PDB file of C-alpha atoms in Angstrom:
ATOM      1  CA  MET O   3       0.173  -0.175   0.064  1.00 61.00           C
ATOM      2  CA  LEU O   4       2.873   2.354   1.027  1.00 55.00           C
ATOM      3  CA  LYS O   5       4.814   1.463  -2.152  1.00 58.00           C
ATOM      4  CA  SER O   6       1.668   2.421  -4.152  1.00 60.00           C
ATOM      5  CA  ILE O   7       1.304   5.518  -2.587  1.00 56.00           C
ATOM      6  CA  ILE O   8       5.019   6.503  -3.402  1.00 56.00           C
ATOM      7  CA  LEU O   9       4.738   5.251  -6.749  1.00 50.00           C
ATOM      8  CA  ARG O  10       1.891   7.503  -7.431  1.00 58.00           C
ATOM      9  CA  SER O  11       3.444  10.669  -6.040  1.00 59.00           C
ATOM     10  CA  LYS O  12       6.401  10.222  -8.208  1.00 58.00           C
ATOM     11  CA  MET O  13       4.352   9.696 -11.245  1.00 56.00           C
ATOM     12  CA  MET O  14       2.337  12.774 -10.264  1.00 59.00           C
ATOM     13  CA  LYS O  15       5.562  14.731  -9.782  1.00 60.00           C
ATOM     14  CA  TYR O  16       6.920  13.250 -13.382  1.00 58.00           C
ATOM     15  CA  ASN O  17       3.368  14.331 -14.857  1.00 57.00           C
ATOM     16  CA  ILE O  18       3.781  17.663 -12.591  1.00 57.00           C
ATOM     17  CA  ASN O  19       7.139  18.438 -14.531  1.00 60.00           C
ATOM     18  CA  PHE O  20       6.253  17.083 -17.841  1.00 57.00           C
ATOM     19  CA  ILE O  21       3.253  19.501 -17.975  1.00 57.00           C
ATOM     20  CA  VAL O  22       5.342  22.592 -16.503  1.00 54.00           C
ATOM     21  CA  LYS O  23       8.395  21.906 -18.776  1.00 57.00           C
ATOM     22  CA  LEU O  24       5.672  21.785 -21.944  1.00 50.00           C
ATOM     23  CA  THR O  25       4.095  24.997 -20.664  1.00 59.00           C
ATOM     24  CA  PHE O  26       7.255  26.624 -20.902  1.00 59.00           C
ATOM     25  CA  PHE O  27       7.902  25.830 -24.557  1.00 60.00           C
ATOM     26  CA  ILE O  28       4.124  26.159 -25.819  1.00 61.00           C
ATOM     27  CA  LEU O  29       3.491  29.678 -23.893  1.00 54.00           C
ATOM     28  CA  PRO O  30       6.298  31.368 -26.105  1.00 60.00           C
ATOM     29  CA  LEU O  31       5.374  29.804 -28.962  1.00 58.00           C
ATOM     30  CA  ILE O  32       1.840  30.763 -28.937  1.00 63.00           C
ATOM     31  CA  VAL O  33       2.810  34.245 -28.046  1.00 58.00           C
ATOM     32  CA  SER O  34       5.365  34.637 -30.900  1.00 59.00           C
ATOM     33  CA  ILE O  35       2.668  33.368 -33.320  1.00 57.00           C
ATOM     34  CA  ILE O  36       0.130  36.009 -32.040  1.00 56.00           C
ATOM     35  CA  LEU O  37       2.620  38.700 -32.028  1.00 52.00           C
ATOM     36  CA  THR O  38       3.920  37.757 -35.556  1.00 51.00           C
ATOM     37  CA  ALA O  39       0.405  37.519 -36.559  1.00 53.00           C
ATOM     38  CA  CYS O  40      -0.576  41.182 -34.985  1.00 53.00           C
ATOM     39  CA  SER O  41       2.488  42.918 -36.856  1.00 52.00           C
ATOM     40  CA  ARG O  42       1.543  42.422 -40.396  1.00 64.00           C
ATOM     41  CA  ASN O  43       2.980  44.913 -43.066  1.00 79.00           C
ATOM     42  CA  ILE O  44       1.500  45.615 -46.178  1.00 82.00           C
ATOM     43  CA  ASP O  45       3.569  47.212 -49.183  1.00 86.00           C
ATOM     44  CA  ILE O  46       1.342  49.699 -51.526  1.00 88.00           C
ATOM     45  CA  ALA O  47       2.331  49.609 -55.153  1.00 92.00           C
ATOM     46  CA  LEU O  48       1.071  52.315 -58.179  1.00 94.00           C
ATOM     47  CA  GLU O  49       1.138  51.149 -61.439  1.00 96.00           C
ATOM     48  CA  ASN O  50       0.578  53.959 -64.330  1.00 96.00           C
ATOM     49  CA  ILE O  51      -0.922  52.187 -67.443  1.00 96.00           C
ATOM     50  CA  GLU O  52      -0.064  53.541 -70.911  1.00 94.00           C
ATOM     51  CA  ASN O  53      -2.025  55.937 -72.308  1.00 94.00           C
ATOM     52  CA  SER O  54      -3.934  56.845 -69.307  1.00 94.00           C
ATOM     53  CA  ASN O  55      -3.512  60.358 -69.035  1.00 95.00           C
ATOM     54  CA  LEU O  56      -3.538  62.089 -72.587  1.00 94.00           C
ATOM     55  CA  ASN O  57      -3.307  65.792 -73.052  1.00 93.00           C
ATOM     56  CA  ASN O  58      -4.688  67.656 -75.586  1.00 93.00           C
ATOM     57  CA  ARG O  59      -2.010  67.017 -78.307  1.00 94.00           C
ATOM     58  CA  GLY O  60      -2.349  63.061 -77.462  1.00 92.00           C
ATOM     59  CA  ASP O  61       0.936  63.137 -75.570  1.00 94.00           C
ATOM     60  CA  ASN O  62       0.836  60.280 -72.742  1.00 94.00           C
ATOM     61  CA  VAL O  63       1.973  62.265 -69.579  1.00 96.00           C
ATOM     62  CA  PRO O  64       2.508  61.660 -65.990  1.00 96.00           C
ATOM     63  CA  VAL O  65      -0.342  61.903 -63.514  1.00 96.00           C
ATOM     64  CA  THR O  66      -0.222  63.030 -59.953  1.00 95.00           C
ATOM     65  CA  ALA O  67      -1.029  60.644 -57.522  1.00 96.00           C
ATOM     66  CA  ILE O  68      -1.630  61.431 -53.336  1.00 96.00           C
ATOM     67  CA  ILE O  69      -1.669  58.121 -51.313  1.00 95.00           C
ATOM     68  CA  TYR O  70      -3.554  58.275 -47.898  1.00 95.00           C
ATOM     69  CA  LYS O  71      -3.017  56.503 -44.797  1.00 94.00           C
ATOM     70  CA  LEU O  72      -6.167  56.779 -43.064  1.00 96.00           C
ATOM     71  CA  ASN O  73      -8.143  56.173 -39.441  1.00 96.00           C
ATOM     72  CA  ASP O  74     -11.708  56.389 -41.389  1.00 97.00           C
ATOM     73  CA  ILE O  75     -12.719  56.758 -44.790  1.00 97.00           C
ATOM     74  CA  LYS O  76     -15.977  58.818 -44.922  1.00 97.00           C
ATOM     75  CA  LYS O  77     -14.222  62.490 -44.994  1.00 97.00           C
ATOM     76  CA  PHE O  78     -12.180  61.100 -47.710  1.00 98.00           C
ATOM     77  CA  ARG O  79     -14.964  59.505 -49.651  1.00 96.00           C
ATOM     78  CA  ASP O  80     -17.405  62.633 -49.240  1.00 97.00           C
ATOM     79  CA  ALA O  81     -14.184  65.358 -50.124  1.00 97.00           C
ATOM     80  CA  SER O  82     -13.827  66.815 -53.650  1.00 95.00           C
ATOM     81  CA  ALA O  83     -10.513  66.298 -55.304  1.00 93.00           C
ATOM     82  CA  PHE O  84     -10.052  70.285 -54.935  1.00 94.00           C
ATOM     83  CA  ASP O  85     -10.684  70.387 -51.242  1.00 95.00           C
ATOM     84  CA  LEU O  86      -7.929  66.961 -51.231  1.00 96.00           C
ATOM     85  CA  LEU O  87      -5.704  68.803 -53.106  1.00 93.00           C
ATOM     86  CA  TYR O  88      -5.416  72.183 -51.329  1.00 94.00           C
ATOM     87  CA  ARG O  89      -7.030  71.656 -48.124  1.00 95.00           C
ATOM     88  CA  GLU O  90      -6.394  67.788 -46.768  1.00 95.00           C
ATOM     89  CA  ASP O  91      -5.351  68.853 -43.439  1.00 96.00           C
ATOM     90  CA  VAL O  92      -8.666  70.636 -42.796  1.00 96.00           C
ATOM     91  CA  ILE O  93     -11.171  68.416 -44.635  1.00 96.00           C
ATOM     92  CA  LEU O  94      -9.181  65.062 -43.165  1.00 97.00           C
ATOM     93  CA  GLY O  95      -8.436  66.318 -39.749  1.00 96.00           C
ATOM     94  CA  LYS O  96      -7.821  63.753 -37.405  1.00 96.00           C
ATOM     95  CA  ASP O  97      -8.664  60.952 -39.825  1.00 96.00           C
ATOM     96  CA  LYS O  98      -5.373  61.584 -41.929  1.00 96.00           C
ATOM     97  CA  ILE O  99      -2.214  59.767 -40.608  1.00 94.00           C
ATOM     98  CA  ASP O 100      -0.228  60.884 -43.297  1.00 93.00           C
ATOM     99  CA  SER O 101      -0.119  61.339 -47.420  1.00 94.00           C
ATOM    100  CA  ILE O 102       2.552  60.881 -49.887  1.00 93.00           C
ATOM    101  CA  LYS O 103       2.429  62.880 -53.170  1.00 95.00           C
ATOM    102  CA  MET O 104       4.217  61.840 -56.074  1.00 95.00           C
ATOM    103  CA  GLN O 105       4.138  61.914 -59.900  1.00 95.00           C
ATOM    104  CA  VAL O 106       3.855  58.672 -61.707  1.00 96.00           C
ATOM    105  CA  SER O 107       4.622  58.354 -65.336  1.00 95.00           C
ATOM    106  CA  PRO O 108       3.440  56.403 -67.943  1.00 95.00           C
ATOM    107  CA  ASN O 109       4.196  52.511 -67.963  1.00 95.00           C
ATOM    108  CA  GLU O 110       5.570  53.010 -64.476  1.00 95.00           C
ATOM    109  CA  LYS O 111       5.351  50.742 -61.225  1.00 95.00           C
ATOM    110  CA  VAL O 112       6.251  52.157 -58.230  1.00 93.00           C
ATOM    111  CA  ALA O 113       6.945  50.812 -54.735  1.00 90.00           C
ATOM    112  CA  VAL O 114       5.024  53.421 -52.644  1.00 83.00           C
ATOM    113  CA  THR O 115       5.085  52.944 -48.978  1.00 80.00           C
ATOM    114  CA  THR O 116       4.986  50.258 -46.217  1.00 79.00           C
ATOM    115  CA  ILE O 117       2.083  50.697 -43.669  1.00 80.00           C
ATOM    116  CA  ASP O 118       1.439  48.719 -40.405  1.00 78.00           C
ATOM    117  CA  LYS O 119      -1.956  47.401 -39.037  1.00 72.00           C
ATOM    118  CA  LYS O 120      -2.541  50.658 -37.390  1.00 82.00           C
ATOM    119  CA  VAL O 121      -3.536  52.274 -40.437  1.00 90.00           C
ATOM    120  CA  ALA O 122      -7.401  51.105 -41.296  1.00 93.00           C
ATOM    121  CA  TYR O 123      -7.672  52.960 -44.483  1.00 94.00           C
ATOM    122  CA  ILE O 124      -5.601  53.360 -47.812  1.00 94.00           C
ATOM    123  CA  GLY O 125      -6.905  55.580 -50.133  1.00 95.00           C
ATOM    124  CA  ILE O 126      -5.726  57.111 -53.419  1.00 96.00           C
ATOM    125  CA  LEU O 127      -6.236  60.185 -55.007  1.00 97.00           C
ATOM    126  CA  VAL O 128      -5.172  60.566 -59.088  1.00 97.00           C
ATOM    127  CA  ILE O 129      -4.912  63.755 -60.827  1.00 96.00           C
ATOM    128  CA  TYR O 130      -5.346  63.781 -64.491  1.00 96.00           C
ATOM    129  CA  VAL O 131      -5.223  66.220 -67.336  1.00 95.00           C
ATOM    130  CA  ASN O 132      -8.992  65.806 -68.017  1.00 91.00           C
ATOM    131  CA  THR O 133     -10.819  64.102 -65.293  1.00 88.00           C
ATOM    132  CA  GLU O 134     -14.223  64.357 -66.502  1.00 90.00           C
ATOM    133  CA  GLY O 135     -15.683  60.743 -66.290  1.00 91.00           C
ATOM    134  CA  LYS O 136     -13.194  59.451 -64.770  1.00 94.00           C
ATOM    135  CA  ARG O 137     -12.681  57.443 -61.208  1.00 96.00           C
ATOM    136  CA  ILE O 138     -10.029  59.733 -59.542  1.00 96.00           C
ATOM    137  CA  LYS O 139     -10.299  58.019 -55.984  1.00 97.00           C
ATOM    138  CA  SER O 140     -10.320  54.893 -54.632  1.00 95.00           C
ATOM    139  CA  TYR O 141      -9.695  53.143 -51.204  1.00 95.00           C
ATOM    140  CA  VAL O 142      -9.349  49.698 -49.580  1.00 92.00           C
ATOM    141  CA  LYS O 143      -9.861  48.805 -45.824  1.00 92.00           C
ATOM    142  CA  VAL O 144      -6.921  47.381 -44.364  1.00 88.00           C
ATOM    143  CA  LYS O 145      -8.949  44.407 -42.182  1.00 84.00           C
ATOM    144  CA  ASP O 146      -9.963  43.429 -45.722  1.00 81.00           C
ATOM    145  CA  ILE O 147      -6.370  42.967 -47.314  1.00 77.00           C
ATOM    146  CA  ARG O 148      -5.746  39.156 -47.528  1.00 66.00           C
ATOM    147  CA  GLY O 149      -2.368  37.647 -46.017  1.00 63.00           C
ATOM    148  CA  ILE O 150      -0.922  36.253 -42.822  1.00 56.00           C
ATOM    149  CA  ARG O 151       2.054  38.184 -43.111  1.00 57.00           C
ATOM    150  CA  ASP O 152       3.428  40.924 -45.279  1.00 60.00           C
ATOM    151  CA  THR O 153       1.226  41.831 -48.309  1.00 78.00           C
ATOM    152  CA  LYS O 154       1.293  43.942 -51.545  1.00 81.00           C
ATOM    153  CA  VAL O 155      -1.384  45.858 -52.324  1.00 84.00           C
ATOM    154  CA  SER O 156      -1.611  47.593 -55.612  1.00 90.00           C
ATOM    155  CA  PHE O 157      -3.542  50.413 -57.334  1.00 94.00           C
ATOM    156  CA  THR O 158      -3.795  50.351 -60.930  1.00 96.00           C
ATOM    157  CA  ILE O 159      -3.862  53.825 -63.336  1.00 96.00           C
ATOM    158  CA  PHE O 160      -6.079  53.307 -66.353  1.00 96.00           C
ATOM    159  CA  LYS O 161      -7.495  55.776 -68.565  1.00 94.00           C
ATOM    160  CA  GLU O 162     -10.939  54.928 -67.131  1.00 96.00           C
ATOM    161  CA  GLY O 163      -9.591  55.829 -63.443  1.00 96.00           C
ATOM    162  CA  VAL O 164      -7.731  54.413 -60.535  1.00 95.00           C
ATOM    163  CA  TYR O 165      -8.698  50.721 -59.252  1.00 94.00           C
ATOM    164  CA  PHE O 166      -7.401  48.661 -55.917  1.00 89.00           C
ATOM    165  CA  VAL O 167      -6.115  45.532 -57.778  1.00 84.00           C
ATOM    166  CA  GLU O 168      -5.882  42.444 -55.283  1.00 71.00           C
TER     167      GLU O 168
END
């Protein structure tokens, strides 16, 4: 009877040691997986297709593009191109995290910037020579972008307008 009790206590001791060792191995693994999944980076690329921005003489000219990192999309969606060009800080207010203005030549594909998960939306405004009938704004919700780790997001500029491409 005493041997049985001693044997059980030794087995419990081994089981507890095993559980403790397993916990010290698994816990850091779980934490690292969670932290890695939370620190996702998104690279933003911009591509300007040939003949997307023709001037009055038919020349293929660069477009001006402004990439916005936003907390919310409502003000961006409702704003006019003029307001975003000349008064973006006033119009977007605290919703604007950052913006990058650049010229993109025809047939050019550029890596614009990298964002982290703190950014809720990516918006883009494209200024053409003639904006009539063109979609000059596009945006995407960062949470809707597929991918476990680093992901690339692309906006393509066509003569019909700018579009998010998955």
